PDB file of C-alpha atoms in Angstrom:
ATOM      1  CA  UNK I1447     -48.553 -22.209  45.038  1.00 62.00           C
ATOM      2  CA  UNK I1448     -48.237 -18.103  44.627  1.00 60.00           C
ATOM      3  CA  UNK I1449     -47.031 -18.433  49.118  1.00 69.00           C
ATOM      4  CA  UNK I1450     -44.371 -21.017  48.118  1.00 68.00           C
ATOM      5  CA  UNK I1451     -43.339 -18.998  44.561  1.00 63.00           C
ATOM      6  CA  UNK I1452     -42.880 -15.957  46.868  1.00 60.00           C
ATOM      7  CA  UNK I1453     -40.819 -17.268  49.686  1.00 66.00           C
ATOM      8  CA  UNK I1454     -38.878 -18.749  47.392  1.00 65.00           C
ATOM      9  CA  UNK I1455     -38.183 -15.736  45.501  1.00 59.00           C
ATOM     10  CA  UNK I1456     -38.095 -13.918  49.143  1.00 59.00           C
ATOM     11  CA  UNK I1457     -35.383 -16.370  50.176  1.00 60.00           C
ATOM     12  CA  UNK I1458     -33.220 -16.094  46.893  1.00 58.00           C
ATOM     13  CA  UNK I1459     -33.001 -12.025  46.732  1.00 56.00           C
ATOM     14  CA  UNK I1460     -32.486 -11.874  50.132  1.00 61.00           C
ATOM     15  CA  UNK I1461     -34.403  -8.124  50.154  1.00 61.00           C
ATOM     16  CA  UNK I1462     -35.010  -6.553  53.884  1.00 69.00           C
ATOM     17  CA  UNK I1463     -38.640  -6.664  55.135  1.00 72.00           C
ATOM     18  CA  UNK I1464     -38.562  -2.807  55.329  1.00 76.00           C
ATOM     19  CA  UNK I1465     -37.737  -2.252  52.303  1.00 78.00           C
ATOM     20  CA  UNK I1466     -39.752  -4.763  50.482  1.00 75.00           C
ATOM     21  CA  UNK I1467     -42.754  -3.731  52.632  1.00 79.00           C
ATOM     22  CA  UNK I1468     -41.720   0.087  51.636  1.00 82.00           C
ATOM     23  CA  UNK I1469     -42.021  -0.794  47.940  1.00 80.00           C
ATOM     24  CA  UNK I1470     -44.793  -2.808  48.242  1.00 82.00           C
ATOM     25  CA  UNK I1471     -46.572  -0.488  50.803  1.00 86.00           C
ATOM     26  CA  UNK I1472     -45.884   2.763  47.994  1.00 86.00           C
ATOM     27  CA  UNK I1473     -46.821   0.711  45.008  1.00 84.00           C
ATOM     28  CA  UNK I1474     -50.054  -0.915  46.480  1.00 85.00           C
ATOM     29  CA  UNK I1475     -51.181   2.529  47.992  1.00 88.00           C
ATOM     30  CA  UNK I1476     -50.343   4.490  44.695  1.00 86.00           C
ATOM     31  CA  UNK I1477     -52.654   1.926  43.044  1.00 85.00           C
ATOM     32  CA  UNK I1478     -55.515   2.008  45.415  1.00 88.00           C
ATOM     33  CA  UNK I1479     -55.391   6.007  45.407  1.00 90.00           C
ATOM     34  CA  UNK I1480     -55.461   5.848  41.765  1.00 88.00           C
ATOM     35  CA  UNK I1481     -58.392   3.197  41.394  1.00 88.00           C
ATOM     36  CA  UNK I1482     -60.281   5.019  44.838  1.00 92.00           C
ATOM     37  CA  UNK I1483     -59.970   8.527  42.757  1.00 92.00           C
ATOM     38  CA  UNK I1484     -60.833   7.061  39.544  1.00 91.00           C
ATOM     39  CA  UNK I1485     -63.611   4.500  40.185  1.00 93.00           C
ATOM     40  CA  UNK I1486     -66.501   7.320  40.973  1.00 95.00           C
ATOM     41  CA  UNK I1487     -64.710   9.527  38.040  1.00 93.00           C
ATOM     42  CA  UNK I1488     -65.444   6.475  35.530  1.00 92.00           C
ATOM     43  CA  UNK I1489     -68.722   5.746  37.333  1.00 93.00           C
ATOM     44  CA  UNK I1490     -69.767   9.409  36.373  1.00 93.00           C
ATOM     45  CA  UNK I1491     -68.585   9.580  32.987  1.00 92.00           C
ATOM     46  CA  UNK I1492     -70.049   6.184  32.116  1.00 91.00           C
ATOM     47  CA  UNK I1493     -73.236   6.692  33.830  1.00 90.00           C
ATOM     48  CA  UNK I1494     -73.798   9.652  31.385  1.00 88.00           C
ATOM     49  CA  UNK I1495     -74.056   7.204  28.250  1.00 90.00           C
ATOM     50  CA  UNK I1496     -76.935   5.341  27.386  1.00 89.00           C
ATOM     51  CA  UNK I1497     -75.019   2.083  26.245  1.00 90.00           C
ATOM     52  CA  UNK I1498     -72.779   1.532  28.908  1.00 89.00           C
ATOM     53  CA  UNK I1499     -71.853  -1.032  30.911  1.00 90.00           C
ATOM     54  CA  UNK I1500     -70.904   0.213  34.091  1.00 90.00           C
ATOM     55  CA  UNK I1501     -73.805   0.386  36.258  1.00 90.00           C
ATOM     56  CA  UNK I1502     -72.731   0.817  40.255  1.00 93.00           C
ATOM     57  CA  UNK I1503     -69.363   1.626  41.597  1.00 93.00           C
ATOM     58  CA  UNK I1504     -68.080  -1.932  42.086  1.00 93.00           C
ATOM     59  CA  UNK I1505     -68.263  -1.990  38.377  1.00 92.00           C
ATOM     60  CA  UNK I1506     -66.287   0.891  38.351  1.00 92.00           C
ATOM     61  CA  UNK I1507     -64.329  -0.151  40.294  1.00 92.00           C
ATOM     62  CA  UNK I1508     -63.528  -3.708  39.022  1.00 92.00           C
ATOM     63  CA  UNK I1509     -63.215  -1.785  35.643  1.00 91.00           C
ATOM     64  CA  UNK I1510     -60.269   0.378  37.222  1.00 91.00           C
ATOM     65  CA  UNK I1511     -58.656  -2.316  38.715  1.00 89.00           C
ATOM     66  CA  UNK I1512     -58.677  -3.943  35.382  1.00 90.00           C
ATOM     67  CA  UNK I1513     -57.282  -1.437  33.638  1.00 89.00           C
ATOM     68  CA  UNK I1514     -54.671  -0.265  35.635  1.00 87.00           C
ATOM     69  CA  UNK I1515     -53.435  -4.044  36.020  1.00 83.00           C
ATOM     70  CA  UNK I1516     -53.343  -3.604  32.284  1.00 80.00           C
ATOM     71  CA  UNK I1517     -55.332  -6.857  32.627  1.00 82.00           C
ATOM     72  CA  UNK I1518     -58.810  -5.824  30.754  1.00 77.00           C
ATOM     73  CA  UNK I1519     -61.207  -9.023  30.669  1.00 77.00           C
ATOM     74  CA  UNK I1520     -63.540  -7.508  28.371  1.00 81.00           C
ATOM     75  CA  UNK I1521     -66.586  -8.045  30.884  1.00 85.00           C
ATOM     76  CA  UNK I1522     -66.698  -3.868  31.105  1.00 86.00           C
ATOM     77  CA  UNK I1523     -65.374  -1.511  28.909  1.00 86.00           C
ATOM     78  CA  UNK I1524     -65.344   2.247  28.907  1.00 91.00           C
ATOM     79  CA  UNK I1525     -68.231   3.655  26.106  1.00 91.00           C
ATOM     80  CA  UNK I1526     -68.040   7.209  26.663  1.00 91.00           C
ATOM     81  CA  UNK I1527     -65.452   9.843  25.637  1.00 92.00           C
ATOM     82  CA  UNK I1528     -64.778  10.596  29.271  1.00 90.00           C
ATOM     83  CA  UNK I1529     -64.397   7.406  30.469  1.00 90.00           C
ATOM     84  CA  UNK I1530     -61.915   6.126  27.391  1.00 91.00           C
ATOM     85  CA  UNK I1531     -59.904   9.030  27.770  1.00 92.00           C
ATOM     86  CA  UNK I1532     -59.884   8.570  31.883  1.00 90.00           C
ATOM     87  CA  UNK I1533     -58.664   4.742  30.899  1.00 90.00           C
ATOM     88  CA  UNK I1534     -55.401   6.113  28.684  1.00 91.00           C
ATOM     89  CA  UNK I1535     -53.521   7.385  32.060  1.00 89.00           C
ATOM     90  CA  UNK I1536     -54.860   4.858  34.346  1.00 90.00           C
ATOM     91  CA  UNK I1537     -53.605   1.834  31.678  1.00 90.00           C
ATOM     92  CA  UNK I1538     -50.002   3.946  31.889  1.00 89.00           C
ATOM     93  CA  UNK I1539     -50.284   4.454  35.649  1.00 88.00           C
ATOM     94  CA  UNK I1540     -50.827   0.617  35.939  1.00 88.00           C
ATOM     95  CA  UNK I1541     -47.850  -0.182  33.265  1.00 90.00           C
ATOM     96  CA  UNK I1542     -45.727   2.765  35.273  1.00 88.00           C
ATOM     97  CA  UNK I1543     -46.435   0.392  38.487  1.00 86.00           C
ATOM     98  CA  UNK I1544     -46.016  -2.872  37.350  1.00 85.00           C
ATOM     99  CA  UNK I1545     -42.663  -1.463  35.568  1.00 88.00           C
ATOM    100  CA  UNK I1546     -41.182   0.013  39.024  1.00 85.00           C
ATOM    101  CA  UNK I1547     -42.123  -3.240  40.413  1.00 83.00           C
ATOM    102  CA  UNK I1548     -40.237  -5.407  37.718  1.00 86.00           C
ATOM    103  CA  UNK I1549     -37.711  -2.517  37.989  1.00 87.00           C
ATOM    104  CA  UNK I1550     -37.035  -3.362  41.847  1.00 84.00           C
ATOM    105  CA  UNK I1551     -37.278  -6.768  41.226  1.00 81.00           C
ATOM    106  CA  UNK I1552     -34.678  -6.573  38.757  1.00 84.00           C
ATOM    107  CA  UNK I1553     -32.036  -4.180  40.662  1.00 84.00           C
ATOM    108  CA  UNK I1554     -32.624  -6.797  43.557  1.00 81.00           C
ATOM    109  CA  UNK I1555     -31.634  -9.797  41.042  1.00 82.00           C
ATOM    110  CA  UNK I1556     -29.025  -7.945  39.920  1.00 85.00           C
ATOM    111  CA  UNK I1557     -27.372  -6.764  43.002  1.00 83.00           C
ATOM    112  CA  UNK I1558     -27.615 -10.423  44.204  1.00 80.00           C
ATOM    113  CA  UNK I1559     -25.803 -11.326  41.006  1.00 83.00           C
ATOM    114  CA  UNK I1560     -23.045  -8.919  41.479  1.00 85.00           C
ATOM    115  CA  UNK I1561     -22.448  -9.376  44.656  1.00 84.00           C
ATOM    116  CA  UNK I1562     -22.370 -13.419  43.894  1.00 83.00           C
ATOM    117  CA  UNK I1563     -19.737 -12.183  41.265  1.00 86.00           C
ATOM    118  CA  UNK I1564     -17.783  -9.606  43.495  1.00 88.00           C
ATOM    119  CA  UNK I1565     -17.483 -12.307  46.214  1.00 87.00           C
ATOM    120  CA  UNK I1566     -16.057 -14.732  43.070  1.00 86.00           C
ATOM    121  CA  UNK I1567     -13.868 -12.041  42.256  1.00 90.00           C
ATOM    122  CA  UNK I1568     -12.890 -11.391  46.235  1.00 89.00           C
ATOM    123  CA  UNK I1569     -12.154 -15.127  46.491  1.00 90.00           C
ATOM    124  CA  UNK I1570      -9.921 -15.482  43.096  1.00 91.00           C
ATOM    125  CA  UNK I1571      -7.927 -12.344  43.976  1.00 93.00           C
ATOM    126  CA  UNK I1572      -7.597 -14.057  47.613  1.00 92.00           C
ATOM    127  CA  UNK I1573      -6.339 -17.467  46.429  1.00 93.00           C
ATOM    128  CA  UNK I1574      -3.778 -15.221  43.940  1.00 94.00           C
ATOM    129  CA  UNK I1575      -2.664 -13.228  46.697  1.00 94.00           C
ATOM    130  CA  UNK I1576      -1.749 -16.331  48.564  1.00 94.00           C
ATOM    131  CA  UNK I1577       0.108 -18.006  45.461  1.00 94.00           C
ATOM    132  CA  UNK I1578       2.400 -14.678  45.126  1.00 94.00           C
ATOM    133  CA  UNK I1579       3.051 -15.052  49.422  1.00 94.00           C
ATOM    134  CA  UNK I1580       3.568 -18.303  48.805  1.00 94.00           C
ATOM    135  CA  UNK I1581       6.421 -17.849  46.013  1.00 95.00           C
ATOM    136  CA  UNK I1582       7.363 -14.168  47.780  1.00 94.00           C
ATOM    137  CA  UNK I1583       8.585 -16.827  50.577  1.00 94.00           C
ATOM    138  CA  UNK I1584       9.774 -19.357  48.685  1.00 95.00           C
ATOM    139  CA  UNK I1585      11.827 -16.765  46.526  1.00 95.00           C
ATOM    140  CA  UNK I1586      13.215 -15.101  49.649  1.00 92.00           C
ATOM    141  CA  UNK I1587      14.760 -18.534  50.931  1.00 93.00           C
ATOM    142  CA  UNK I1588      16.079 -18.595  47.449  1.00 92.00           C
ATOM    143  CA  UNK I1589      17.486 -15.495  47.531  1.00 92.00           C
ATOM    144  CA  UNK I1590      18.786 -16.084  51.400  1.00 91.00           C
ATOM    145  CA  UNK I1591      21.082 -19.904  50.033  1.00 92.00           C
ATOM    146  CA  UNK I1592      22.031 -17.475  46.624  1.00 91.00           C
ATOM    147  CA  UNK I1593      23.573 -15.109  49.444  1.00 88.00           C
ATOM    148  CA  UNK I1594      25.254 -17.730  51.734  1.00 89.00           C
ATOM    149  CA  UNK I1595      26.413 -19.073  48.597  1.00 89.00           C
ATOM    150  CA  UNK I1596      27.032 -15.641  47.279  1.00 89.00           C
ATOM    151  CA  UNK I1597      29.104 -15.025  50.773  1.00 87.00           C
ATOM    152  CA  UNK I1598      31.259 -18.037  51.023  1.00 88.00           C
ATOM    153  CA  UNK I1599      32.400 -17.367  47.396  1.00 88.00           C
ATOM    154  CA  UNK I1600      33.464 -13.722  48.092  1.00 88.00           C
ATOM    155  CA  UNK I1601      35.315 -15.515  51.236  1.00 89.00           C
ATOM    156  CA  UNK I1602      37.248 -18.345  48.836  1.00 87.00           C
ATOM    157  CA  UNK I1603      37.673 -15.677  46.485  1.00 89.00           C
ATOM    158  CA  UNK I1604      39.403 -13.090  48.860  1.00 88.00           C
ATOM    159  CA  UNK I1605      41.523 -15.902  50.036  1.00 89.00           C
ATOM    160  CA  UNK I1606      42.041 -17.047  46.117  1.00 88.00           C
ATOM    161  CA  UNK I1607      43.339 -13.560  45.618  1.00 88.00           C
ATOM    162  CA  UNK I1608      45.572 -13.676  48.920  1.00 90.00           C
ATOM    163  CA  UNK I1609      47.103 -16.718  47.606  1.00 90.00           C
ATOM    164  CA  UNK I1610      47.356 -15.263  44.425  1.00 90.00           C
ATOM    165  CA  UNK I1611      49.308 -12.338  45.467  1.00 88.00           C
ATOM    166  CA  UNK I1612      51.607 -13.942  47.814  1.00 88.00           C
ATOM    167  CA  UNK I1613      52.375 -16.391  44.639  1.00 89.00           C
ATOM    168  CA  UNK I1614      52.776 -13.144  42.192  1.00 88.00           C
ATOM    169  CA  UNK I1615      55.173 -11.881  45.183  1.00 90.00           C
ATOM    170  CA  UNK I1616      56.889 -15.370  44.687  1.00 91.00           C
ATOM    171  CA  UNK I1617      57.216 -15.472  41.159  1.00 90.00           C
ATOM    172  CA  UNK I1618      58.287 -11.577  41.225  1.00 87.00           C
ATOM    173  CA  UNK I1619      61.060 -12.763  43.877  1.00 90.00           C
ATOM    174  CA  UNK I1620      62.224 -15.820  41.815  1.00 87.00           C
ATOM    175  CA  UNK I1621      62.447 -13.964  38.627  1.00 90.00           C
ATOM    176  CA  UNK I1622      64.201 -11.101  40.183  1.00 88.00           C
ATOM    177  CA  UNK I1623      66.696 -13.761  41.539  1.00 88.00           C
ATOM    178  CA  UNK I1624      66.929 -15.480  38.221  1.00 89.00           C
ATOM    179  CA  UNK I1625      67.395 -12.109  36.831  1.00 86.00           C
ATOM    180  CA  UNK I1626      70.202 -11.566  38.775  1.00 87.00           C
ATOM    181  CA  UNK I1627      71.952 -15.099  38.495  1.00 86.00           C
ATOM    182  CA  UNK I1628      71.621 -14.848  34.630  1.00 85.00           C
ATOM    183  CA  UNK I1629      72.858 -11.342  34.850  1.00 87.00           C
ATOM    184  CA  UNK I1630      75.963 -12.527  37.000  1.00 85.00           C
ATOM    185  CA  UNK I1631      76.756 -15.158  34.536  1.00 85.00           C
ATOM    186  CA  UNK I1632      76.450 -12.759  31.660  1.00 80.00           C
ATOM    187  CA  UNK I1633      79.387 -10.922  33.110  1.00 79.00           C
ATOM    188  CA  UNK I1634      81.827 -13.939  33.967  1.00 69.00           C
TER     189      UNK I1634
END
Protein backbone atom coordinates (compact mmCIF):
# COMPACT_ATOMS: atom_id res chain seq x y z
CA UNK A 1 0.00 0.00 0.00
CA UNK A 2 2.75 2.71 1.49
CA UNK A 3 5.23 1.14 -2.13
CA UNK A 4 2.25 1.96 -4.41
CA UNK A 5 1.29 5.52 -2.36
CA UNK A 6 4.99 6.41 -2.95
CA UNK A 7 5.53 5.67 -6.56
CA UNK A 8 2.64 7.26 -7.17
CA UNK A 9 3.56 10.34 -5.49
CA UNK A 10 7.26 9.64 -7.02
CA UNK A 11 5.69 9.58 -10.48
CA UNK A 12 3.44 12.78 -10.04
CA UNK A 13 6.34 15.29 -8.64
CA UNK A 14 8.58 14.05 -10.95
CA UNK A 15 11.68 14.86 -8.22
CA UNK A 16 15.36 13.52 -9.39
CA UNK A 17 16.64 10.41 -7.52
CA UNK A 18 19.63 12.53 -6.30
CA UNK A 19 17.96 14.87 -4.93
CA UNK A 20 15.21 13.01 -3.31
CA UNK A 21 17.83 10.53 -2.01
CA UNK A 22 19.87 13.85 -0.80
CA UNK A 23 16.87 14.96 1.26
CA UNK A 24 15.98 11.82 2.37
CA UNK A 25 19.64 10.68 3.01
CA UNK A 26 20.14 14.34 5.32
CA UNK A 27 16.82 14.02 7.00
CA UNK A 28 17.05 10.23 7.91
CA UNK A 29 20.77 10.66 9.09
CA UNK A 30 19.97 13.93 11.11
CA UNK A 31 17.33 11.76 12.83
CA UNK A 32 19.37 8.73 13.56
CA UNK A 33 22.32 11.06 14.91
CA UNK A 34 19.85 12.70 17.03
CA UNK A 35 18.08 9.43 18.43
CA UNK A 36 21.96 7.51 18.45
CA UNK A 37 23.18 10.70 20.70
CA UNK A 38 20.13 10.87 22.68
CA UNK A 39 19.06 7.26 23.40
CA UNK A 40 22.11 6.53 26.06
CA UNK A 41 21.59 10.39 27.26
CA UNK A 42 17.79 9.42 28.16
CA UNK A 43 18.92 5.93 29.23
CA UNK A 44 21.18 7.76 31.87
CA UNK A 45 18.94 10.30 33.05
CA UNK A 46 16.06 7.84 33.40
CA UNK A 47 18.04 5.15 34.90
CA UNK A 48 18.74 7.63 37.81
CA UNK A 49 14.92 7.62 38.94
CA UNK A 50 13.41 5.07 40.87
CA UNK A 51 9.95 5.08 38.97
CA UNK A 52 10.92 4.97 35.59
CA UNK A 53 10.17 3.18 32.82
CA UNK A 54 13.02 2.96 30.72
CA UNK A 55 14.99 0.05 31.63
CA UNK A 56 17.74 -0.94 28.67
CA UNK A 57 18.71 1.12 25.73
CA UNK A 58 16.17 -0.26 23.23
CA UNK A 59 13.75 1.40 25.51
CA UNK A 60 15.59 4.35 25.12
CA UNK A 61 15.77 4.12 22.19
CA UNK A 62 12.17 3.29 21.07
CA UNK A 63 11.37 6.22 23.50
CA UNK A 64 13.56 8.64 21.22
CA UNK A 65 12.27 7.48 18.20
CA UNK A 66 8.90 8.18 19.58
CA UNK A 67 9.43 11.37 20.48
CA UNK A 68 11.20 12.80 17.84
CA UNK A 69 8.44 11.32 15.35
CA UNK A 70 6.34 13.45 17.63
CA UNK A 71 4.43 10.13 17.70
CA UNK A 72 4.52 9.29 21.70
CA UNK A 73 2.44 5.94 22.34
CA UNK A 74 2.43 6.35 25.93
CA UNK A 75 4.12 2.78 26.48
CA UNK A 76 7.40 4.94 27.94
CA UNK A 77 7.53 8.22 29.11
CA UNK A 78 10.33 10.35 30.44
CA UNK A 79 10.00 10.57 34.68
CA UNK A 80 12.99 12.42 35.50
CA UNK A 81 13.89 16.13 35.16
CA UNK A 82 16.71 15.23 32.82
CA UNK A 83 15.05 13.11 30.69
CA UNK A 84 11.72 15.56 30.22
CA UNK A 85 13.83 18.34 29.58
CA UNK A 86 16.15 16.09 27.00
CA UNK A 87 12.47 15.24 25.31
CA UNK A 88 11.56 19.27 24.72
CA UNK A 89 14.41 19.60 21.84
CA UNK A 90 14.21 16.17 20.57
CA UNK A 91 10.04 16.62 20.13
CA UNK A 92 11.20 20.11 18.15
CA UNK A 93 14.06 18.37 16.34
CA UNK A 94 11.47 15.71 15.18
CA UNK A 95 8.69 18.56 14.29
CA UNK A 96 11.87 20.65 12.63
CA UNK A 97 12.29 17.28 10.42
CA UNK A 98 9.05 16.29 9.60
CA UNK A 99 8.44 20.19 8.71
CA UNK A 100 11.56 20.32 6.14
CA UNK A 101 10.18 17.19 4.85
CA UNK A 102 6.53 18.55 4.27
CA UNK A 103 8.47 21.73 3.31
CA UNK A 104 10.24 19.83 0.26
CA UNK A 105 7.34 18.06 -0.42
CA UNK A 106 5.49 21.11 -0.80
CA UNK A 107 8.11 23.29 -2.97
CA UNK A 108 8.12 20.02 -5.18
CA UNK A 109 4.10 20.23 -5.51
CA UNK A 110 4.36 23.56 -6.09
CA UNK A 111 6.99 23.82 -8.67
CA UNK A 112 5.07 21.02 -10.51
CA UNK A 113 2.05 23.29 -10.28
CA UNK A 114 3.74 26.25 -11.70
CA UNK A 115 5.37 24.84 -14.15
CA UNK A 116 1.84 23.00 -15.22
CA UNK A 117 0.66 26.74 -15.15
CA UNK A 118 3.73 28.40 -16.95
CA UNK A 119 3.44 25.76 -19.73
CA UNK A 120 -0.63 26.89 -19.80
CA UNK A 121 0.52 30.26 -19.95
CA UNK A 122 3.44 29.34 -22.75
CA UNK A 123 0.70 27.61 -24.78
CA UNK A 124 -2.10 30.56 -24.55
CA UNK A 125 0.51 33.23 -25.39
CA UNK A 126 1.54 30.71 -28.37
CA UNK A 127 -1.96 30.22 -29.82
CA UNK A 128 -2.29 34.41 -29.42
CA UNK A 129 0.81 34.92 -31.13
CA UNK A 130 -0.43 32.89 -34.00
CA UNK A 131 -3.97 34.71 -34.14
CA UNK A 132 -2.05 38.27 -34.41
CA UNK A 133 0.35 36.40 -37.53
CA UNK A 134 -2.55 35.22 -38.72
CA UNK A 135 -4.45 38.75 -39.00
CA UNK A 136 -0.71 40.58 -39.39
CA UNK A 137 -1.06 38.54 -42.87
CA UNK A 138 -4.35 38.84 -43.54
CA UNK A 139 -4.13 42.72 -42.84
CA UNK A 140 -1.08 43.06 -45.08
CA UNK A 141 -3.04 41.54 -48.19
CA UNK A 142 -5.54 44.09 -47.13
CA UNK A 143 -3.39 46.73 -47.09
CA UNK A 144 -1.52 45.38 -50.51
CA UNK A 145 -5.60 45.44 -52.75
CA UNK A 146 -6.15 49.10 -50.58
CA UNK A 147 -2.79 50.08 -52.50
CA UNK A 148 -3.51 48.62 -56.00
CA UNK A 149 -6.72 50.18 -55.49
CA UNK A 150 -5.11 53.16 -53.94
CA UNK A 151 -2.70 53.18 -57.27
CA UNK A 152 -5.11 52.81 -60.06
CA UNK A 153 -7.14 55.72 -58.54
CA UNK A 154 -4.13 58.14 -58.41
CA UNK A 155 -3.71 56.84 -62.23
CA UNK A 156 -7.67 57.72 -63.26
CA UNK A 157 -7.27 60.64 -61.23
CA UNK A 158 -4.06 62.09 -62.95
CA UNK A 159 -5.72 61.36 -66.19
CA UNK A 160 -9.19 62.98 -64.69
CA UNK A 161 -7.11 66.04 -64.09
CA UNK A 162 -5.39 65.86 -67.68
CA UNK A 163 -8.75 65.82 -69.12
CA UNK A 164 -9.76 68.36 -66.93
CA UNK A 165 -7.20 70.80 -67.90
CA UNK A 166 -7.23 70.29 -71.52
CA UNK A 167 -11.23 70.98 -71.11
CA UNK A 168 -10.45 74.26 -68.80
CA UNK A 169 -7.94 75.11 -71.84
CA UNK A 170 -11.12 74.55 -74.05
CA UNK A 171 -13.53 76.43 -72.27
CA UNK A 172 -10.75 79.30 -71.68
CA UNK A 173 -10.33 79.20 -75.68
CA UNK A 174 -14.13 79.27 -76.42
CA UNK A 175 -14.84 82.01 -74.05
CA UNK A 176 -11.96 84.03 -75.21
CA UNK A 177 -13.45 83.55 -78.77
CA UNK A 178 -16.92 84.36 -77.62
CA UNK A 179 -15.38 87.24 -75.93
CA UNK A 180 -14.14 88.47 -78.92
CA UNK A 181 -17.22 87.80 -81.30
CA UNK A 182 -19.49 89.61 -78.71
CA UNK A 183 -16.92 92.29 -78.48
CA UNK A 184 -16.88 92.66 -82.42
CA UNK A 185 -20.56 92.92 -82.50
CA UNK A 186 -20.59 95.46 -79.74
CA UNK A 187 -18.72 97.75 -82.06
CA UNK A 188 -20.79 97.27 -85.42
Amino acid sequence: MFSHLFRRLFHTLHPSRAQLFGVMSVLGGVTLAVMLISAPLMLHFESLHPEANVKNLGDALWLTFMIVTTVGFGDFYPVSLGGRLMAVPLAACGIGLFGTLAGYLGSMILDRVVRAATTDMLHEQNSRIETLVSQNRQMAVAIKQISEENSELNRAIVALAKQNSALNQKIDADTNEILELLQQQHKL
